[in-house]
mmCIF file of C-alpha atoms and ligand atoms in Angstrom:
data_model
loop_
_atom_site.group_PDB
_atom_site.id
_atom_site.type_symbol
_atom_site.label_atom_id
_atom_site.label_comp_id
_atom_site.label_asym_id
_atom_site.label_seq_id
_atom_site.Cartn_x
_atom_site.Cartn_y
_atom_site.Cartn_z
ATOM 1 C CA UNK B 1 -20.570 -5.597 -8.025
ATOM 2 C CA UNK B 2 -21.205 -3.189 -5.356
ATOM 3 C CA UNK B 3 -18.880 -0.992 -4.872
ATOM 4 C CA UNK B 4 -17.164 0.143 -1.630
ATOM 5 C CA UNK B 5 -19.087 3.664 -1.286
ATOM 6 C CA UNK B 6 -22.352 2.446 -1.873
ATOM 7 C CA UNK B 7 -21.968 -0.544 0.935
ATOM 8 C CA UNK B 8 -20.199 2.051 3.514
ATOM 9 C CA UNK B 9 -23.270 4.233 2.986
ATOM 10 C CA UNK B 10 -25.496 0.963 3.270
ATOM 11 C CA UNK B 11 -24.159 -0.078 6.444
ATOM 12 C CA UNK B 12 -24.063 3.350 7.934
ATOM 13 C CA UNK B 13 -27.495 3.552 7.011
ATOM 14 C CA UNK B 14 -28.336 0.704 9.204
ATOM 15 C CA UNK B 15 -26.002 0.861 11.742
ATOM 16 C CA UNK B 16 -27.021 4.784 12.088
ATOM 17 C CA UNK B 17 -30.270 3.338 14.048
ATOM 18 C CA UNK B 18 -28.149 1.719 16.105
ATOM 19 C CA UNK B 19 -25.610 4.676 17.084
ATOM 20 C CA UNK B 20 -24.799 8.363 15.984
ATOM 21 C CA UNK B 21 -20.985 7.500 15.777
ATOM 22 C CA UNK B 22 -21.450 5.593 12.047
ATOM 23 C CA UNK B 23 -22.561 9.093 10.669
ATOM 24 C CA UNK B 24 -19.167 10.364 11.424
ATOM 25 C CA UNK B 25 -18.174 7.207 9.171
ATOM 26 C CA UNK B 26 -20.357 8.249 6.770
ATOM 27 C CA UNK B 27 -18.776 11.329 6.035
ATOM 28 C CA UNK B 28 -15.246 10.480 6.431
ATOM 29 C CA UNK B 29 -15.821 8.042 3.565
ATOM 30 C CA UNK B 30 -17.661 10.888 1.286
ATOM 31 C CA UNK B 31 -16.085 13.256 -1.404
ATOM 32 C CA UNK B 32 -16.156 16.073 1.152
ATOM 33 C CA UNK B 33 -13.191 14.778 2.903
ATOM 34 C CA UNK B 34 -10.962 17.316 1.021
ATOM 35 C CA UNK B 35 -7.844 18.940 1.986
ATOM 36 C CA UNK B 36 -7.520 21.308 4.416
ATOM 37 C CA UNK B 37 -5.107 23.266 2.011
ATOM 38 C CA UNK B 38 -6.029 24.760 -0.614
ATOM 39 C CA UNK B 39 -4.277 23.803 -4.073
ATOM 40 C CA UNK B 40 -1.777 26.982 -4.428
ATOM 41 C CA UNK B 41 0.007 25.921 -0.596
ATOM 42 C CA UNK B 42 -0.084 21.670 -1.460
ATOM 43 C CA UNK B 43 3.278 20.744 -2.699
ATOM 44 C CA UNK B 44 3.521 17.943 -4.601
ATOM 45 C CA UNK B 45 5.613 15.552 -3.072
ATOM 46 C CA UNK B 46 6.294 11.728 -2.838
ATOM 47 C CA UNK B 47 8.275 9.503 -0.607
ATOM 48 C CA UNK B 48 9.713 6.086 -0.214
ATOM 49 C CA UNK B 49 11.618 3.340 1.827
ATOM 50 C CA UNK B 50 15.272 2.772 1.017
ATOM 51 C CA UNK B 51 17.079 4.067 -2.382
ATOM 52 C CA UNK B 52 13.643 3.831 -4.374
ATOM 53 C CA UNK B 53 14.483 7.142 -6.700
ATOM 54 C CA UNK B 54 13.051 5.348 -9.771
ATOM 55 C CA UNK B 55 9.310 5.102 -7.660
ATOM 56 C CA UNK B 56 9.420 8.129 -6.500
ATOM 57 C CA UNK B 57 9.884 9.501 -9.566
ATOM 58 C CA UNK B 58 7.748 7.723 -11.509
ATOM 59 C CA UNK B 59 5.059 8.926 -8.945
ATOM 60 C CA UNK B 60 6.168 12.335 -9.104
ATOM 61 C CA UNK B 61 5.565 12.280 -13.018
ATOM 62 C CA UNK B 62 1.932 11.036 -12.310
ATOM 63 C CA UNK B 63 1.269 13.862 -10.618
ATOM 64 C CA UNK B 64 3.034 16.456 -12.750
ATOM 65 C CA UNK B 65 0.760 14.704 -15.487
ATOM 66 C CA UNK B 66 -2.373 15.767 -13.172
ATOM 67 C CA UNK B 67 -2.992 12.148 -11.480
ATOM 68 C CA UNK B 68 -3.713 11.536 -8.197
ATOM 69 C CA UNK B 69 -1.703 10.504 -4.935
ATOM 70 C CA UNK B 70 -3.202 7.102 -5.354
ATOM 71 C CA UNK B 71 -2.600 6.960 -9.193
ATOM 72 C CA UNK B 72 1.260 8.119 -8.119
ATOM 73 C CA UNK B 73 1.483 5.593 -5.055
ATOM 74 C CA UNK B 74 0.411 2.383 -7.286
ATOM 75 C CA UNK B 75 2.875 3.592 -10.326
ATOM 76 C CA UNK B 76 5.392 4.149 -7.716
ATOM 77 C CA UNK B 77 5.624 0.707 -5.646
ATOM 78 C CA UNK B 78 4.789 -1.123 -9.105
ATOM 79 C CA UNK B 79 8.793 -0.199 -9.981
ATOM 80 C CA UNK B 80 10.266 -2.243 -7.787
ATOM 81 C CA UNK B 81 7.520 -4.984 -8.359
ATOM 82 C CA UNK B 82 8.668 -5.318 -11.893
ATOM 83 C CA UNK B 83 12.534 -5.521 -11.251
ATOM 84 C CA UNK B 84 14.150 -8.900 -11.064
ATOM 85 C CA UNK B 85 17.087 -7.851 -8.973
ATOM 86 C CA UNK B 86 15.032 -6.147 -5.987
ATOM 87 C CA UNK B 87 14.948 -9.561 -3.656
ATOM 88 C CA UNK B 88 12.270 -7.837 -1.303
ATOM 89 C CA UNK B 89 9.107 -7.194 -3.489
ATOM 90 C CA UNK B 90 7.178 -8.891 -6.181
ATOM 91 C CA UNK B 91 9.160 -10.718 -9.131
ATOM 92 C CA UNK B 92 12.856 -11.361 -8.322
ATOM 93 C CA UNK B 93 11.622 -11.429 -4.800
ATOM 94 C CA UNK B 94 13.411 -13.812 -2.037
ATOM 95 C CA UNK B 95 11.107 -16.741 -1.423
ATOM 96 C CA UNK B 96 9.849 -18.317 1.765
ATOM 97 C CA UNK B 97 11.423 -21.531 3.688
ATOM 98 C CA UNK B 98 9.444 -23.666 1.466
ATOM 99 C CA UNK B 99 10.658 -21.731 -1.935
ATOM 100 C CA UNK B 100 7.990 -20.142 -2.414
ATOM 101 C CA UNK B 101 7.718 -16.304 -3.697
ATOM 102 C CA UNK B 102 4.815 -15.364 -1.079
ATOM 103 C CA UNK B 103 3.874 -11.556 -1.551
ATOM 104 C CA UNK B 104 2.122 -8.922 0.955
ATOM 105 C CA UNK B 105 0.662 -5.132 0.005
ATOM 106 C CA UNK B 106 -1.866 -2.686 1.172
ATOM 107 C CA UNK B 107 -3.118 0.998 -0.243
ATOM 108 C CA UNK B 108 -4.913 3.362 1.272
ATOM 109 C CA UNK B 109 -6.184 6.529 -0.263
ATOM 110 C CA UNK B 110 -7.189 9.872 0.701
ATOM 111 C CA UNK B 111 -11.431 9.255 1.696
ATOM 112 C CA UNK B 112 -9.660 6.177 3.911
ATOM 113 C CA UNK B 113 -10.374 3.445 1.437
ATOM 114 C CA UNK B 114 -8.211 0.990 1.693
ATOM 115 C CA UNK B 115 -7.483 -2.346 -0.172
ATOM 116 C CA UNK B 116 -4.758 -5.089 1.100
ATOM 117 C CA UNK B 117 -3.647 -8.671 -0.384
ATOM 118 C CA UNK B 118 -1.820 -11.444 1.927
ATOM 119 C CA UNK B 119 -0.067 -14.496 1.046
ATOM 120 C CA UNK B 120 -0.536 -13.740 -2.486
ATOM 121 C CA UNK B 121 1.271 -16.010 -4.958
ATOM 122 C CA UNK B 122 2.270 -16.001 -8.968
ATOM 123 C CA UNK B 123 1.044 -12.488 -9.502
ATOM 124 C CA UNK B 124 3.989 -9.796 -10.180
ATOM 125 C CA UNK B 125 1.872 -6.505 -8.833
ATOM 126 C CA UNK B 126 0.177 -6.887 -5.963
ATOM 127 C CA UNK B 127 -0.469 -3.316 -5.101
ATOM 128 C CA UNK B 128 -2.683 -2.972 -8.283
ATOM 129 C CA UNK B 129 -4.423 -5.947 -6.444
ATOM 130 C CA UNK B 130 -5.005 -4.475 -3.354
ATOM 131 C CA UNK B 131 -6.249 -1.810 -5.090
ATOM 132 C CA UNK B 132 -8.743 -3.945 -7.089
ATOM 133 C CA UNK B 133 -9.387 -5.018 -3.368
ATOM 134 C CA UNK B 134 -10.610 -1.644 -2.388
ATOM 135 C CA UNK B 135 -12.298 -0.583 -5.670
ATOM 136 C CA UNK B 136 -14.463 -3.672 -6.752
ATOM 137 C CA UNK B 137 -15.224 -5.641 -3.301
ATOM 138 C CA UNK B 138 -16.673 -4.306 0.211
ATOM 139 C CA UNK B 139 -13.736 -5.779 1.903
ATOM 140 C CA UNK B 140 -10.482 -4.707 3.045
ATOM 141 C CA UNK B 141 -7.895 -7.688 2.859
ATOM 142 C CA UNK B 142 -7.876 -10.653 0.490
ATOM 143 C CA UNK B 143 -5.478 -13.386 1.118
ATOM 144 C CA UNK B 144 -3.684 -16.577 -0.310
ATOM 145 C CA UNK B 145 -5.631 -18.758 -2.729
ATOM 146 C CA UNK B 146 -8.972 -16.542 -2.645
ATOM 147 C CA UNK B 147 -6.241 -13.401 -3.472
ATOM 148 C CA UNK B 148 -5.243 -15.437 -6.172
ATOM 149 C CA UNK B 149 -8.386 -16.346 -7.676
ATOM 150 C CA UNK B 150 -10.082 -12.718 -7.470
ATOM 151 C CA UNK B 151 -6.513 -11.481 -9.083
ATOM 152 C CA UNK B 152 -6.971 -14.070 -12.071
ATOM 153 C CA UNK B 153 -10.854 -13.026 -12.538
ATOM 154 C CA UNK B 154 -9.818 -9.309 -12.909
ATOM 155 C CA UNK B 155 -7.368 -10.063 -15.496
ATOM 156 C CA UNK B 156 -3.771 -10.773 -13.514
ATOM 157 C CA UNK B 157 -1.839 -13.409 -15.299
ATOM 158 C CA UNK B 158 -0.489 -15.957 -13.081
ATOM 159 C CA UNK B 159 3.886 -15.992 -13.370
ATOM 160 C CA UNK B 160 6.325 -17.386 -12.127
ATOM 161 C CA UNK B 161 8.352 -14.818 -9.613
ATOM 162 C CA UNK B 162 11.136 -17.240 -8.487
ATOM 163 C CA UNK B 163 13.708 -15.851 -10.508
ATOM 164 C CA UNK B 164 17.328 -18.331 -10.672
ATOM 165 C CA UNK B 165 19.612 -15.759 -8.599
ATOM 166 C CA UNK B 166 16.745 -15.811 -5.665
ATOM 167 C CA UNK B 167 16.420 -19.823 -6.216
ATOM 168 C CA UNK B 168 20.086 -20.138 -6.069
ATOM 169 C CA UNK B 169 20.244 -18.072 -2.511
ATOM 170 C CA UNK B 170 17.454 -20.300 -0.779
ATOM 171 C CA UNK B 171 19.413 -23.286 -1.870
ATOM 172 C CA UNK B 172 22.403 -21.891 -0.225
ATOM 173 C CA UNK B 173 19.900 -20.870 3.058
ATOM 174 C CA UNK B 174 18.725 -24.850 2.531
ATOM 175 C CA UNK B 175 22.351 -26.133 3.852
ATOM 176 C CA UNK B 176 22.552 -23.406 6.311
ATOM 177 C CA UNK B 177 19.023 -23.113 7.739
ATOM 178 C CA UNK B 178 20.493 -19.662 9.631
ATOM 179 C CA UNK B 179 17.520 -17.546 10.978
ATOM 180 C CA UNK B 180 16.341 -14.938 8.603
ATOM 181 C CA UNK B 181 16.016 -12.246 10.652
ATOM 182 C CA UNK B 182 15.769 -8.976 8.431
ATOM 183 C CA UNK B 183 19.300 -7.315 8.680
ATOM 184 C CA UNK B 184 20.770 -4.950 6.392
ATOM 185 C CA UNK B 185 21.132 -7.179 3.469
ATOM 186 C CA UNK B 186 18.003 -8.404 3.221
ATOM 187 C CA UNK B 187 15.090 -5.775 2.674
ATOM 188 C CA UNK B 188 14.446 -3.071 0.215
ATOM 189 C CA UNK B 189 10.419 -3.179 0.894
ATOM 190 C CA UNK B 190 8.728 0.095 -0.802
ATOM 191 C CA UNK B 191 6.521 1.974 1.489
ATOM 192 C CA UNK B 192 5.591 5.321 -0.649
ATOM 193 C CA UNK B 193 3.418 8.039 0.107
ATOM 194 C CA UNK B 194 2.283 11.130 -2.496
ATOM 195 C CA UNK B 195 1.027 14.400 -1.645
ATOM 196 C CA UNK B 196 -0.764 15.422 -5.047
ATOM 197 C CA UNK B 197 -1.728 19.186 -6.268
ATOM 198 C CA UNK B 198 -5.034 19.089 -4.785
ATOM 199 C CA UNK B 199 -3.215 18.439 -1.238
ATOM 200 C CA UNK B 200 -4.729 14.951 -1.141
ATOM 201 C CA UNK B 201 -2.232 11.895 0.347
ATOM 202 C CA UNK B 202 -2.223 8.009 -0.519
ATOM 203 C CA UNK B 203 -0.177 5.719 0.342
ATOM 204 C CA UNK B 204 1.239 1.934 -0.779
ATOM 205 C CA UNK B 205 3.735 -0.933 0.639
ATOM 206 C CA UNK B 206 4.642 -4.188 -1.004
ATOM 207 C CA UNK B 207 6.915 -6.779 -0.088
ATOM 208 C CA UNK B 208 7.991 -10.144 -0.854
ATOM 209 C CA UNK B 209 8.584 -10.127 3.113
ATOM 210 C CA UNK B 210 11.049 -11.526 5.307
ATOM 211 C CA UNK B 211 13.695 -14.201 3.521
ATOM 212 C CA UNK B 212 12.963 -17.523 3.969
ATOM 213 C CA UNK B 213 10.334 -16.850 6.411
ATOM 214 C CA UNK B 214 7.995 -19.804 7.289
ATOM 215 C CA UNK B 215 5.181 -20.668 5.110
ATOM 216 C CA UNK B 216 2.054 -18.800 5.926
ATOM 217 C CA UNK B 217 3.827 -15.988 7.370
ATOM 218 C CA UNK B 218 2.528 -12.916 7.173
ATOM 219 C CA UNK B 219 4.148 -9.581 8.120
ATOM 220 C CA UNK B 220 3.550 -6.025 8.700
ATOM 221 C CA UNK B 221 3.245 -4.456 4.998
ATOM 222 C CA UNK B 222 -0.394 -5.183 4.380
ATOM 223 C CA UNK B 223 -1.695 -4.368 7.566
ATOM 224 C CA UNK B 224 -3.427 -0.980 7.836
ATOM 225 C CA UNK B 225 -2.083 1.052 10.462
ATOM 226 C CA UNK B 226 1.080 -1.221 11.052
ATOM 227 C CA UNK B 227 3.283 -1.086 7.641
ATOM 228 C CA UNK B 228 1.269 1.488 6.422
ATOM 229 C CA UNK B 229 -1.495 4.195 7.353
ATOM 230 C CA UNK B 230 -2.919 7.439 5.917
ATOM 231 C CA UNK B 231 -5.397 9.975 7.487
ATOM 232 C CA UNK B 232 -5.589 13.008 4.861
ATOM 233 C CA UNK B 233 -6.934 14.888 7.842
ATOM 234 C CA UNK B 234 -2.991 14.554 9.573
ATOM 235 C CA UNK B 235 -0.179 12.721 7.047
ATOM 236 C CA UNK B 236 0.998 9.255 6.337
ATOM 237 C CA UNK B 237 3.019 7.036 7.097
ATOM 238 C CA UNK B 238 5.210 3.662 6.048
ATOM 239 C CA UNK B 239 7.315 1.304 7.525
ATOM 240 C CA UNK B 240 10.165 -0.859 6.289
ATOM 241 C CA UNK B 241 12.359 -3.912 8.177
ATOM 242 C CA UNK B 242 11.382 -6.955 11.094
ATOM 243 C CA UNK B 243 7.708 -6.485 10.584
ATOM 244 C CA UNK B 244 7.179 -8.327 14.212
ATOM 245 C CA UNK B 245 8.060 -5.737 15.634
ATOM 246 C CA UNK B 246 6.148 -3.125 13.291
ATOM 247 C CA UNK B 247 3.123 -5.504 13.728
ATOM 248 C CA UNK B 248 3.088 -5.183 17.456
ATOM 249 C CA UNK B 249 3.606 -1.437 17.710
ATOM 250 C CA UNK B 250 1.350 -0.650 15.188
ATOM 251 C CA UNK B 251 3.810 1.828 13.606
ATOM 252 C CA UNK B 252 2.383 3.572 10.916
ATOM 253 C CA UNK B 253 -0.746 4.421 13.015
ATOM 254 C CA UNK B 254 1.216 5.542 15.684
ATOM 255 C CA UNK B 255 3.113 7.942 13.680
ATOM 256 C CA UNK B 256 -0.271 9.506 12.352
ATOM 257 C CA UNK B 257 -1.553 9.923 15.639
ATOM 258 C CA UNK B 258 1.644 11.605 16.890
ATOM 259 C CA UNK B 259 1.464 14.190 14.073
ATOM 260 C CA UNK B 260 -2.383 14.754 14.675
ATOM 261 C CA UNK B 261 -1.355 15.664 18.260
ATOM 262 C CA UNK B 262 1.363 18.063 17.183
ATOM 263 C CA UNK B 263 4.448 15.947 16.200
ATOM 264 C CA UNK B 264 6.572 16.423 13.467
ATOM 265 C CA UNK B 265 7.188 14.284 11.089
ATOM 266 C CA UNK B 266 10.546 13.374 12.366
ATOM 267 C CA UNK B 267 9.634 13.989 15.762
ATOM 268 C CA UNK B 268 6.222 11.081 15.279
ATOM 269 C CA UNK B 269 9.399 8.682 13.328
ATOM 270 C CA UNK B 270 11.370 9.211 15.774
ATOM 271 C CA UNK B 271 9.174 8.258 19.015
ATOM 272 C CA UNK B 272 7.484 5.021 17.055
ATOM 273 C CA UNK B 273 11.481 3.606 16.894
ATOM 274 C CA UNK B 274 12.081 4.810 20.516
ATOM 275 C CA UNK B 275 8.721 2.238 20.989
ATOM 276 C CA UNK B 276 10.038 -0.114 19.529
ATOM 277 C CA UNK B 277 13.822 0.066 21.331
ATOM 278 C CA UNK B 278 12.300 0.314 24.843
ATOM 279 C CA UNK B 279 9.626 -2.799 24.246
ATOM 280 C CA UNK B 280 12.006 -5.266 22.571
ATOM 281 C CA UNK B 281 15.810 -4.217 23.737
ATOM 282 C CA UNK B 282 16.751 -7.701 23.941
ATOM 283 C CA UNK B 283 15.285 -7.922 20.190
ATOM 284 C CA UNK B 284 16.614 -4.999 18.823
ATOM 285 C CA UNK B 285 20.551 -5.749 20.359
ATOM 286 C CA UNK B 286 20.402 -8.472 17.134
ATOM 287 C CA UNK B 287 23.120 -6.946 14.843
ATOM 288 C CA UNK B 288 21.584 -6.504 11.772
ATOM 289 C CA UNK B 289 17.961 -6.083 13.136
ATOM 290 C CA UNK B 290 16.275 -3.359 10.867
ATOM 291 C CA UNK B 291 12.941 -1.355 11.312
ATOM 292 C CA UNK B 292 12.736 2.008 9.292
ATOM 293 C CA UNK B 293 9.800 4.507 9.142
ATOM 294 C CA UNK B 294 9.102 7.512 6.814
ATOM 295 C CA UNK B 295 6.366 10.215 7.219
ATOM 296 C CA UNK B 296 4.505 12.928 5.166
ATOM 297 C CA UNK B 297 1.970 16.004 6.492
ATOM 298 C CA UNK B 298 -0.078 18.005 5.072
ATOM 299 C CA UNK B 299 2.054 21.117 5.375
ATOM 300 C CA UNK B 300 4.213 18.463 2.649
ATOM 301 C CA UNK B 301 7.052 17.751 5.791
ATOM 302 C CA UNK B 302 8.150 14.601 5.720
ATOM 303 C CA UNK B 303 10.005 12.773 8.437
ATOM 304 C CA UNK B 304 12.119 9.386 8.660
ATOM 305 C CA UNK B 305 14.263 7.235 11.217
ATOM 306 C CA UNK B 306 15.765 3.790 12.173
ATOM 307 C CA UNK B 307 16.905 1.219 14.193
ATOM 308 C CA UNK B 308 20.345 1.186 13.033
ATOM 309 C CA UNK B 309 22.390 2.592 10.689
ATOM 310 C CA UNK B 310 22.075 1.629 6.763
ATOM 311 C CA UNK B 311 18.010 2.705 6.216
ATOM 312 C CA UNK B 312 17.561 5.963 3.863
ATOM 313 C CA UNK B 313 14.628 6.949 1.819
ATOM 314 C CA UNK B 314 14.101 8.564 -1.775
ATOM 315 C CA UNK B 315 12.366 12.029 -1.921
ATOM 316 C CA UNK B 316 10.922 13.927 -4.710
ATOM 317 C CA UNK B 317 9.545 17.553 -4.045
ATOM 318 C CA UNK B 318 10.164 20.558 -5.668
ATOM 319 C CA UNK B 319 12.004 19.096 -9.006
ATOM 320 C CA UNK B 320 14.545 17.439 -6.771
ATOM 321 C CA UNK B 321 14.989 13.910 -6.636
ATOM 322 C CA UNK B 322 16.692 12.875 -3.258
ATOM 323 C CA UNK B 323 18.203 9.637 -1.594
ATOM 324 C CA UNK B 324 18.720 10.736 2.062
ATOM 325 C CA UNK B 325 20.383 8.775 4.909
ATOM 326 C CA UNK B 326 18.214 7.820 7.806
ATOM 327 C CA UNK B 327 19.217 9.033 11.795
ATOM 328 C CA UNK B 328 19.263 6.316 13.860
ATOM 329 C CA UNK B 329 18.504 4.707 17.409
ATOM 330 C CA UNK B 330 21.180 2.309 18.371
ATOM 331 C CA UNK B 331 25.123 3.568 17.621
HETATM 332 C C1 SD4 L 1 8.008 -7.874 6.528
HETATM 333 N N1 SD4 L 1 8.347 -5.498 6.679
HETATM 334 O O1 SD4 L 1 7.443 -8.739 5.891
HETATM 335 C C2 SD4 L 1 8.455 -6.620 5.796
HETATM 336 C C3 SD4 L 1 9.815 -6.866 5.247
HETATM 337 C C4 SD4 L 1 10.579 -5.683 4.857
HETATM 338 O O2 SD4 L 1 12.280 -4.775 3.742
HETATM 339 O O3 SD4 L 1 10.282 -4.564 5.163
HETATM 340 N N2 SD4 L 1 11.614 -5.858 4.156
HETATM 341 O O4 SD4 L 1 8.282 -7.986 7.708
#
């Protein structure tokens, strides 16, 4: 199939008759789009939603073996794919209203490919989807049964994710029917980002999504530019909790855009919550409501900040393997 480079450079070509602004395209697609640093100032680093330590250092170790920020990103977010008892992504996952394990992931890497899968069912990585996504097809975002069928033509086996302690809690929801907002006790979604040796950043989310949402519901995790976005001219950045309100903030590009205009890190987190709190205050006064961001440079700062209380993020830079708690908005 043609791949993604070749069909970029296709439709540049044609569009370039059209307009100058596709060259620009072009080249932000191309090999050139290399660090600014060089490799002796890049620190290796990579970053994650909530107490993720495994991912992050599972990614770390793929780029202390020499891989790259995407290689680290997938190996990362693929951890808490695999585990049964994380209830927010892949297998062991909490399933929609209907019962149904319904899974969302994007991944973007350093020349601004990008690969995403929606509504994705019976397959236990998705991010290795998306990223078939990005490498084999000229698209961007695959969803529901057409997701599933390209996943089963590469090779994904079709599973089960509905594990009995998640089929046991949407029983209990069943006789309830209480909203399922995402509070504190709900969400562990991975967003992760990687700085590699070569300076280069990539970045990943998956989720099983909200609990018990409705069927066909999509949130923010495999949107570009909402529950994740990376520019390896600026930094990245990922976003965790009520992906409504992620969705229609459009976090994660925000964030970028703050640090390409001078923000910090922190200081980009910081102002994409403060969005968030001024848009939707009568939202946001919900008890357990939830939205968490992280963010990584190119200098290798890295920035994160919540809602409310309870969101932290795992770290690995320099040797160290971190789980730090989150500053938040609302006391
Ligand atoms: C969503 N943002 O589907 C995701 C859920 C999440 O931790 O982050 N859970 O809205």
């Amino acid at each position: 199939m043609e791949n993604r480079r070749s069909f970029i450079k296709k439709s540049a070509f044609v569009l370039g008759a059209i307009g100058s602004g596709m060259a620009c395209t072009t080249e932000a697609q191309s090999d050139n789009n290399t660090a600014n640093l060089s490799s002796t100032q890049a620190i290796p680093t990579t970053i994650a939603t909530w107490d993720n330590q495994e991912a992050t250092a599972t990614a770390m170790q793929v780029l202390q073996n020499g891989g790259s920020a995407l290689d680290a990103v997938e190996a990362g977010a693929k951890i808490p794919e695999a585990n049964a008892e994380d209830t927010s992504v892949g297998y062991g996952g909490l399933p929609d209203a209907k019962g149904i394990v319904t899974l969302d992931a994007c991944i973007m890497d350093h020349l601004g490919n990008a690969g995403s899968v929606t509504f994705l069912q019976g397959i236990k990585h998705p991010i290795s989807v998306a990223r078939k996504v990005m490498e084999e097809t000229n698209h961007v975002m695959l969803s529901g049964q057409g997701a599933l069928e390209f996943a089963l033509r590469h090779g994904f086996e079709q599973e089960n994710l509905l594990v009995e302690t998640s089929k046991l809690a949407w029983e209990e929801w069943k006789m309830e029917q209480k909203s399922p907002l995402i509070g504190k006790d709900n969400h562990d979604t991975i967003g992760i980002l990687a700085m590699d040796a070569q300076g280069n950043i990539s970045g990943a989310c998956t989720t099983s999504g909200a609990a018990y949402k409705l069927h066909g519901r999509v949130g923010d995790s495999p949107i570009l530019g909402a529950g994740m976005f990376v520019d390896n001219e600026v930094g990245g950045a990922c976003a965790t909790g009520l992906g409504e309100l992620v969705m229609t903030t459009l976090g994660s590009f925000l964030i970028v855009e703050l640090m390409r205009n001078g923000a910090s890190p922190q200081q980009a987190c910081e102002e994409a919550i403060g969005r968030i709190v001024k848009r939707y205050k009568n939202w946001v006064t919900e008890d357990k409501l939830q939205v968490g961001y992280l963010a990584l440079n190119k200098k290798s700062e890295y920035g994160y900040y919540s809602i409310r209380k309870g969101y932290s993020v795992a770290v690995s830079q320099n040797g160290k393997n971190k789980n730090l708690d989150s500053k938040f908005a609302i006391r």
